[in-house]
PDB file of C-alpha atoms and ligand atoms in Angstrom:
ATOM      1  CA  MET A  20      22.262 -15.964   2.066  1.00 47.00           C
ATOM      2  CA  PRO A  21      25.011 -13.639   2.884  1.00 47.00           C
ATOM      3  CA  SER A  22      23.737  -9.868   3.598  1.00 47.00           C
ATOM      4  CA  GLY A  23      24.598  -7.803   0.790  1.00 58.00           C
ATOM      5  CA  ASP A  24      23.698 -10.258  -1.872  1.00 84.00           C
ATOM      6  CA  LYS A  25      21.013  -9.499  -4.166  1.00 94.00           C
ATOM      7  CA  ALA A  26      17.616 -11.543  -4.373  1.00 98.00           C
ATOM      8  CA  ARG A  27      16.729 -12.976  -7.639  1.00 98.00           C
ATOM      9  CA  ILE A  28      12.991 -14.254  -7.599  1.00 98.00           C
ATOM     10  CA  ALA A  29      11.297 -16.839  -9.811  1.00 98.00           C
ATOM     11  CA  ILE A  30       7.538 -16.487  -9.668  1.00 98.00           C
ATOM     12  CA  PHE A  31       5.528 -19.640 -10.214  1.00 98.00           C
ATOM     13  CA  ALA A  32       2.029 -19.179 -11.462  1.00 98.00           C
ATOM     14  CA  SER A  33      -0.595 -21.393 -13.224  1.00 97.00           C
ATOM     15  CA  GLY A  34      -3.218 -18.732 -14.079  1.00 96.00           C
ATOM     16  CA  GLY A  35      -3.799 -15.169 -15.120  1.00 97.00           C
ATOM     17  CA  GLY A  36      -1.117 -13.746 -13.272  1.00 98.00           C
ATOM     18  CA  SER A  37      -2.448 -10.448 -11.749  1.00 98.00           C
ATOM     19  CA  ASN A  38      -0.115 -10.859  -8.750  1.00 98.00           C
ATOM     20  CA  ALA A  39       2.979 -11.806 -10.809  1.00 98.00           C
ATOM     21  CA  ASP A  40       1.908  -8.536 -12.766  1.00 98.00           C
ATOM     22  CA  LYS A  41       2.167  -6.305  -9.755  1.00 98.00           C
ATOM     23  CA  ILE A  42       5.255  -8.109  -8.210  1.00 98.00           C
ATOM     24  CA  CYS A  43       6.982  -7.573 -11.582  1.00 98.00           C
ATOM     25  CA  ALA A  44       6.083  -3.731 -11.645  1.00 98.00           C
ATOM     26  CA  TYR A  45       6.986  -3.428  -7.868  1.00 98.00           C
ATOM     27  CA  PHE A  46      10.536  -4.683  -8.244  1.00 98.00           C
ATOM     28  CA  GLU A  47      11.329  -3.258 -11.758  1.00 97.00           C
ATOM     29  CA  THR A  48      13.553  -0.601 -10.222  1.00 96.00           C
ATOM     30  CA  HIS A  49      14.262  -2.204  -6.672  1.00 97.00           C
ATOM     31  CA  PRO A  50      18.157  -2.066  -6.000  1.00 97.00           C
ATOM     32  CA  ASP A  51      18.522  -5.392  -4.263  1.00 96.00           C
ATOM     33  CA  ILE A  52      15.555  -7.374  -5.506  1.00 98.00           C
ATOM     34  CA  SER A  53      14.648  -8.549  -8.946  1.00 98.00           C
ATOM     35  CA  VAL A  54      12.185 -10.818 -10.787  1.00 98.00           C
ATOM     36  CA  GLU A  55      14.385 -13.100 -12.982  1.00 98.00           C
ATOM     37  CA  LEU A  56      11.958 -15.881 -14.220  1.00 98.00           C
ATOM     38  CA  ILE A  57       8.470 -16.797 -14.419  1.00 98.00           C
ATOM     39  CA  VAL A  58       7.671 -20.554 -14.322  1.00 98.00           C
ATOM     40  CA  SER A  59       4.167 -21.693 -15.309  1.00 98.00           C
ATOM     41  CA  ASN A  60       2.915 -25.359 -15.420  1.00 97.00           C
ATOM     42  CA  LYS A  61       0.159 -24.483 -17.768  1.00 97.00           C
ATOM     43  CA  ALA A  62       1.007 -23.753 -21.569  1.00 96.00           C
ATOM     44  CA  GLU A  63      -1.838 -21.465 -21.959  1.00 96.00           C
ATOM     45  CA  ALA A  64      -1.449 -19.410 -18.588  1.00 97.00           C
ATOM     46  CA  GLY A  65      -1.998 -15.581 -18.909  1.00 98.00           C
ATOM     47  CA  VAL A  66       1.018 -15.171 -16.613  1.00 98.00           C
ATOM     48  CA  LEU A  67       3.360 -16.195 -19.541  1.00 98.00           C
ATOM     49  CA  LYS A  68       2.047 -12.940 -21.298  1.00 98.00           C
ATOM     50  CA  VAL A  69       2.591 -10.972 -18.302  1.00 98.00           C
ATOM     51  CA  ALA A  70       6.286 -12.209 -18.451  1.00 98.00           C
ATOM     52  CA  ASP A  71       6.486 -10.889 -21.967  1.00 98.00           C
ATOM     53  CA  ARG A  72       5.092  -7.431 -21.286  1.00 98.00           C
ATOM     54  CA  HIS A  73       7.741  -6.959 -18.481  1.00 98.00           C
ATOM     55  CA  GLY A  74      10.504  -8.397 -20.303  1.00 98.00           C
ATOM     56  CA  ILE A  75      10.939 -11.283 -18.053  1.00 98.00           C
ATOM     57  CA  GLU A  76      12.211 -14.729 -19.149  1.00 98.00           C
ATOM     58  CA  SER A  77       9.502 -17.275 -18.765  1.00 98.00           C
ATOM     59  CA  VAL A  78       9.278 -20.997 -19.028  1.00 98.00           C
ATOM     60  CA  TYR A  79       6.574 -23.388 -19.165  1.00 97.00           C
ATOM     61  CA  ILE A  80       7.079 -26.832 -17.578  1.00 96.00           C
ATOM     62  CA  SER A  81       4.678 -29.586 -18.126  1.00 94.00           C
ATOM     63  CA  LYS A  82       3.278 -31.658 -15.155  1.00 90.00           C
ATOM     64  CA  LYS A  83       5.441 -34.785 -16.272  1.00 91.00           C
ATOM     65  CA  TYR A  84       8.833 -32.901 -15.534  1.00 93.00           C
ATOM     66  CA  TRP A  85       7.845 -31.590 -11.907  1.00 93.00           C
ATOM     67  CA  GLN A  86       9.131 -35.049 -10.586  1.00 92.00           C
ATOM     68  CA  HIS A  87      12.535 -34.488 -12.207  1.00 95.00           C
ATOM     69  CA  PRO A  88      14.956 -32.344 -10.147  1.00 96.00           C
ATOM     70  CA  GLU A  89      17.567 -32.874 -12.792  1.00 96.00           C
ATOM     71  CA  ILE A  90      15.358 -31.023 -15.206  1.00 94.00           C
ATOM     72  CA  ILE A  91      13.924 -28.195 -13.038  1.00 96.00           C
ATOM     73  CA  LEU A  92      17.051 -27.289 -10.700  1.00 97.00           C
ATOM     74  CA  PRO A  93      19.416 -26.415 -13.573  1.00 97.00           C
ATOM     75  CA  VAL A  94      16.623 -23.931 -14.965  1.00 97.00           C
ATOM     76  CA  LEU A  95      16.589 -22.143 -11.501  1.00 98.00           C
ATOM     77  CA  GLU A  96      20.337 -22.357 -11.271  1.00 97.00           C
ATOM     78  CA  THR A  97      20.992 -20.993 -14.641  1.00 97.00           C
ATOM     79  CA  SER A  98      18.801 -17.780 -13.533  1.00 97.00           C
ATOM     80  CA  GLU A  99      20.719 -17.886 -10.280  1.00 98.00           C
ATOM     81  CA  ILE A 100      17.338 -17.815  -8.384  1.00 98.00           C
ATOM     82  CA  THR A 101      17.514 -17.342  -4.747  1.00 98.00           C
ATOM     83  CA  HIS A 102      13.800 -17.124  -3.866  1.00 98.00           C
ATOM     84  CA  ILE A 103      10.708 -18.748  -5.257  1.00 98.00           C
ATOM     85  CA  VAL A 104       7.304 -16.927  -5.110  1.00 98.00           C
ATOM     86  CA  LEU A 105       4.017 -18.884  -5.634  1.00 98.00           C
ATOM     87  CA  ALA A 106       1.455 -16.599  -7.046  1.00 98.00           C
ATOM     88  CA  GLY A 107      -1.511 -18.649  -7.915  1.00 97.00           C
ATOM     89  CA  PHE A 108       0.600 -21.731  -8.532  1.00 96.00           C
ATOM     90  CA  LEU A 109      -1.849 -24.684  -8.040  1.00 90.00           C
ATOM     91  CA  SER A 110       0.300 -27.869  -7.661  1.00 87.00           C
ATOM     92  CA  LEU A 111       2.039 -29.070  -4.665  1.00 87.00           C
ATOM     93  CA  ILE A 112       5.700 -28.376  -4.656  1.00 93.00           C
ATOM     94  CA  PRO A 113       7.868 -31.332  -4.624  1.00 94.00           C
ATOM     95  CA  ASP A 114       9.932 -32.323  -1.362  1.00 94.00           C
ATOM     96  CA  TRP A 115      13.319 -31.901  -3.375  1.00 95.00           C
ATOM     97  CA  LEU A 116      12.391 -28.463  -4.266  1.00 97.00           C
ATOM     98  CA  ILE A 117      11.410 -27.472  -0.761  1.00 96.00           C
ATOM     99  CA  LYS A 118      14.748 -28.874   0.565  1.00 95.00           C
ATOM    100  CA  ALA A 119      16.895 -27.212  -2.140  1.00 96.00           C
ATOM    101  CA  TYR A 120      15.094 -23.663  -1.466  1.00 97.00           C
ATOM    102  CA  LYS A 121      14.364 -24.321   2.460  1.00 94.00           C
ATOM    103  CA  GLY A 122      12.802 -21.167   4.023  1.00 95.00           C
ATOM    104  CA  ARG A 123      13.029 -19.383   0.665  1.00 97.00           C
ATOM    105  CA  ILE A 124       9.496 -20.279  -1.153  1.00 98.00           C
ATOM    106  CA  ILE A 125       6.621 -18.161  -0.170  1.00 98.00           C
ATOM    107  CA  ASN A 126       2.990 -18.530  -1.202  1.00 97.00           C
ATOM    108  CA  ILE A 127      -0.206 -16.433  -1.060  1.00 97.00           C
ATOM    109  CA  HIS A 128      -3.687 -17.929  -0.129  1.00 96.00           C
ATOM    110  CA  PRO A 129      -6.834 -16.402  -0.721  1.00 97.00           C
ATOM    111  CA  ALA A 130      -8.417 -16.829   2.765  1.00 97.00           C
ATOM    112  CA  LEU A 131      -7.422 -16.616   6.400  1.00 97.00           C
ATOM    113  CA  LEU A 132      -5.557 -19.890   7.000  1.00 95.00           C
ATOM    114  CA  PRO A 133      -5.907 -22.390   8.455  1.00 94.00           C
ATOM    115  CA  ASN A 134      -9.410 -21.862   7.459  1.00 95.00           C
ATOM    116  CA  TYR A 135     -10.260 -22.766   3.838  1.00 95.00           C
ATOM    117  CA  GLY A 136      -6.947 -24.411   3.141  1.00 92.00           C
ATOM    118  CA  GLY A 137      -5.548 -27.727   2.274  1.00 87.00           C
ATOM    119  CA  LYS A 138      -5.546 -29.770  -0.858  1.00 85.00           C
ATOM    120  CA  GLY A 139      -8.088 -28.845  -3.436  1.00 88.00           C
ATOM    121  CA  MET A 140      -8.885 -25.318  -1.881  1.00 92.00           C
ATOM    122  CA  TYR A 141      -7.613 -22.884  -4.257  1.00 91.00           C
ATOM    123  CA  GLY A 142      -9.021 -20.046  -6.500  1.00 91.00           C
ATOM    124  CA  HIS A 143     -12.816 -20.079  -6.916  1.00 95.00           C
ATOM    125  CA  HIS A 144     -13.195 -23.306  -4.594  1.00 97.00           C
ATOM    126  CA  VAL A 145     -11.987 -21.181  -1.712  1.00 97.00           C
ATOM    127  CA  HIS A 146     -14.355 -18.290  -2.213  1.00 98.00           C
ATOM    128  CA  GLU A 147     -17.411 -20.759  -2.819  1.00 98.00           C
ATOM    129  CA  ALA A 148     -16.687 -22.392   0.531  1.00 97.00           C
ATOM    130  CA  VAL A 149     -16.465 -18.866   2.312  1.00 98.00           C
ATOM    131  CA  LYS A 150     -19.831 -18.012   0.667  1.00 98.00           C
ATOM    132  CA  LYS A 151     -21.180 -21.296   1.571  1.00 97.00           C
ATOM    133  CA  SER A 152     -20.205 -20.873   5.248  1.00 97.00           C
ATOM    134  CA  GLY A 153     -21.932 -17.508   5.669  1.00 97.00           C
ATOM    135  CA  ASP A 154     -18.604 -15.943   7.226  1.00 96.00           C
ATOM    136  CA  LEU A 155     -18.501 -12.334   6.780  1.00 98.00           C
ATOM    137  CA  ILE A 156     -14.781 -11.982   7.012  1.00 98.00           C
ATOM    138  CA  SER A 157     -12.364 -13.518   4.571  1.00 98.00           C
ATOM    139  CA  GLY A 158      -8.772 -12.497   3.770  1.00 98.00           C
ATOM    140  CA  ILE A 159      -5.334 -13.331   2.518  1.00 98.00           C
ATOM    141  CA  THR A 160      -2.470 -15.349   4.030  1.00 98.00           C
ATOM    142  CA  ILE A 161       0.960 -15.215   3.068  1.00 98.00           C
ATOM    143  CA  HIS A 162       3.180 -18.037   4.238  1.00 97.00           C
ATOM    144  CA  GLU A 163       6.255 -19.989   3.823  1.00 97.00           C
ATOM    145  CA  VAL A 164       5.861 -23.256   2.025  1.00 95.00           C
ATOM    146  CA  ASN A 165       6.677 -26.509   3.307  1.00 89.00           C
ATOM    147  CA  GLU A 166       5.816 -30.273   2.525  1.00 83.00           C
ATOM    148  CA  HIS A 167       2.097 -29.731   3.188  1.00 80.00           C
ATOM    149  CA  TYR A 168      -0.511 -27.832   1.404  1.00 74.00           C
ATOM    150  CA  ASP A 169      -0.885 -24.192   3.099  1.00 79.00           C
ATOM    151  CA  GLU A 170       0.909 -25.434   6.437  1.00 83.00           C
ATOM    152  CA  GLY A 171       4.165 -23.385   6.558  1.00 92.00           C
ATOM    153  CA  LYS A 172       4.991 -20.442   8.803  1.00 95.00           C
ATOM    154  CA  VAL A 173       2.645 -17.638   8.423  1.00 97.00           C
ATOM    155  CA  ILE A 174       4.461 -14.348   7.369  1.00 98.00           C
ATOM    156  CA  PHE A 175       1.402 -11.864   6.862  1.00 98.00           C
ATOM    157  CA  ARG A 176      -2.478 -12.170   7.175  1.00 98.00           C
ATOM    158  CA  LYS A 177      -5.134  -9.432   6.376  1.00 98.00           C
ATOM    159  CA  GLU A 178      -8.773  -9.640   6.786  1.00 98.00           C
ATOM    160  CA  VAL A 179     -11.102  -8.611   4.276  1.00 98.00           C
ATOM    161  CA  GLU A 180     -14.831  -7.602   5.115  1.00 98.00           C
ATOM    162  CA  LEU A 181     -17.560  -8.903   3.097  1.00 98.00           C
ATOM    163  CA  GLU A 182     -21.237  -8.269   2.821  1.00 98.00           C
ATOM    164  CA  ALA A 183     -24.009 -10.950   3.124  1.00 97.00           C
ATOM    165  CA  MET A 184     -25.022 -10.565  -0.448  1.00 98.00           C
ATOM    166  CA  ASP A 185     -21.638 -10.874  -1.914  1.00 98.00           C
ATOM    167  CA  THR A 186     -21.297 -13.698  -4.699  1.00 98.00           C
ATOM    168  CA  PRO A 187     -18.229 -15.983  -4.597  1.00 98.00           C
ATOM    169  CA  GLU A 188     -17.239 -13.713  -7.817  1.00 98.00           C
ATOM    170  CA  GLU A 189     -17.490 -10.637  -5.601  1.00 98.00           C
ATOM    171  CA  ILE A 190     -15.441 -12.173  -2.646  1.00 98.00           C
ATOM    172  CA  ALA A 191     -12.773 -13.258  -5.240  1.00 98.00           C
ATOM    173  CA  ARG A 192     -12.552  -9.454  -6.259  1.00 98.00           C
ATOM    174  CA  LYS A 193     -12.477  -8.146  -2.971  1.00 98.00           C
ATOM    175  CA  VAL A 194      -9.717 -10.384  -1.854  1.00 98.00           C
ATOM    176  CA  LEU A 195      -7.543 -10.258  -5.015  1.00 98.00           C
ATOM    177  CA  GLN A 196      -7.628  -6.463  -4.467  1.00 98.00           C
ATOM    178  CA  VAL A 197      -5.941  -7.064  -1.184  1.00 98.00           C
ATOM    179  CA  GLU A 198      -3.514  -9.402  -2.350  1.00 98.00           C
ATOM    180  CA  HIS A 199      -2.562  -6.741  -4.869  1.00 98.00           C
ATOM    181  CA  MET A 200      -2.067  -4.164  -2.343  1.00 98.00           C
ATOM    182  CA  TYR A 201       0.332  -6.267   0.027  1.00 98.00           C
ATOM    183  CA  PHE A 202       2.104  -9.101  -1.731  1.00 98.00           C
ATOM    184  CA  ALA A 203       4.879  -7.408  -3.081  1.00 98.00           C
ATOM    185  CA  GLN A 204       5.665  -5.427   0.085  1.00 98.00           C
ATOM    186  CA  VAL A 205       5.384  -8.529   2.071  1.00 98.00           C
ATOM    187  CA  ILE A 206       7.832 -10.343  -0.066  1.00 98.00           C
ATOM    188  CA  GLU A 207      10.289  -7.286   0.026  1.00 98.00           C
ATOM    189  CA  GLY A 208       9.997  -7.323   3.917  1.00 98.00           C
ATOM    190  CA  TRP A 209      10.495 -11.168   4.013  1.00 98.00           C
ATOM    191  CA  ILE A 210      13.588 -11.120   2.024  1.00 98.00           C
ATOM    192  CA  ASN A 211      15.114  -8.174   3.728  1.00 96.00           C
ATOM    193  CA  SER A 212      14.504  -9.731   7.205  1.00 94.00           C
ATOM    194  CA  GLN A 213      16.435 -12.962   5.871  1.00 90.00           C
ATOM    195  CA  HIS A 214      19.344 -10.708   4.947  1.00 79.00           C
ATOM    196  CA  GLU A 215      19.263  -8.826   8.255  1.00 80.00           C
ATOM    197  CA  HIS A 216      19.567 -12.330  10.023  1.00 71.00           C
ATOM    198  CA  ALA A 217      21.919 -13.857   7.506  1.00 70.00           C
TER     199      ALA A 217
HETATM  200  C1  GAR B 328      -4.903 -15.600  -6.183  1.00 79.63           C
HETATM  201  O1  GAR B 328      -6.128 -15.378  -5.591  1.00 79.63           O
HETATM  202  C2  GAR B 328      -4.249 -16.567  -5.085  1.00 79.63           C
HETATM  203  O2  GAR B 328      -4.373 -16.209  -3.828  1.00 79.63           O
HETATM  204  C3  GAR B 328      -4.667 -17.833  -5.397  1.00 79.63           C
HETATM  205  O3  GAR B 328      -4.975 -17.967  -6.947  1.00 79.63           O
HETATM  206  C4  GAR B 328      -5.139 -16.396  -7.434  1.00 79.63           C
HETATM  207  C5  GAR B 328      -4.115 -16.350  -8.482  1.00 79.63           C
HETATM  208  O4  GAR B 328      -4.584 -15.008  -9.133  1.00 79.63           O
HETATM  209  N1  GAR B 328      -3.868 -18.933  -5.051  1.00 79.63           N
HETATM  210  C6  GAR B 328      -4.394 -20.025  -4.528  1.00 79.63           C
HETATM  211  O5  GAR B 328      -5.625 -20.425  -4.507  1.00 79.63           O
HETATM  212  C7  GAR B 328      -3.563 -21.083  -4.115  1.00 79.63           C
HETATM  213  N2  GAR B 328      -3.950 -21.950  -3.085  1.00 79.63           N
HETATM  214  P1  GAR B 328      -3.444 -14.299 -10.369  1.00 79.63           P
HETATM  215  O6  GAR B 328      -3.022 -15.450 -11.253  1.00 79.63           O
HETATM  216  O7  GAR B 328      -4.437 -13.276 -10.970  1.00 79.63           O
HETATM  217  O8  GAR B 328      -2.396 -13.795  -9.626  1.00 79.63           O
END
């Protein structure tokens, strides 16, 4: 993307959308970066209400359409989306979408990758596995998305200290708090560095 152009983000999410909420608030008055669209693959996802609260357009796209670029790409093109942020999006991004947005899709994972990553490792499954292992350090990883679950280039990692008696719910709460502190800023830095190198 040529420097000087504005970045227009689509957030993809499947759940409550607390990260989406923080990201929308962070970029509300940003001069060069805006959240233009929220996409969910769950009809009842709380993130759709987050979109309403922020006055951001949202769309629910059911599972059966995700293998149809001719349906999804025009949705993104109409909103002139330049970057995609996965904030608790719990499906694999299809190859054609990764190709169309090469190097412009970012994901947050609620553990220190490569540990506790891969297919089936999302949300509470991750925190339950951390608890079972006895590890007293977890964390967050923000990374670019490629064709494999949780394997793209790492942009940012931050450790989160745990206590031996923390339940999986407590681990989730501690990790989510750190996600909220860093995700929007990391997105901003990532987009800005792309502009500098364009
Ligand atoms: C976040 O903890 C995020 O890291 C995780 O889902 C949660 C979404 O919370 N994502 C994954 O597990 C992806 N593998 P939110 O809907 O409140 O933002």
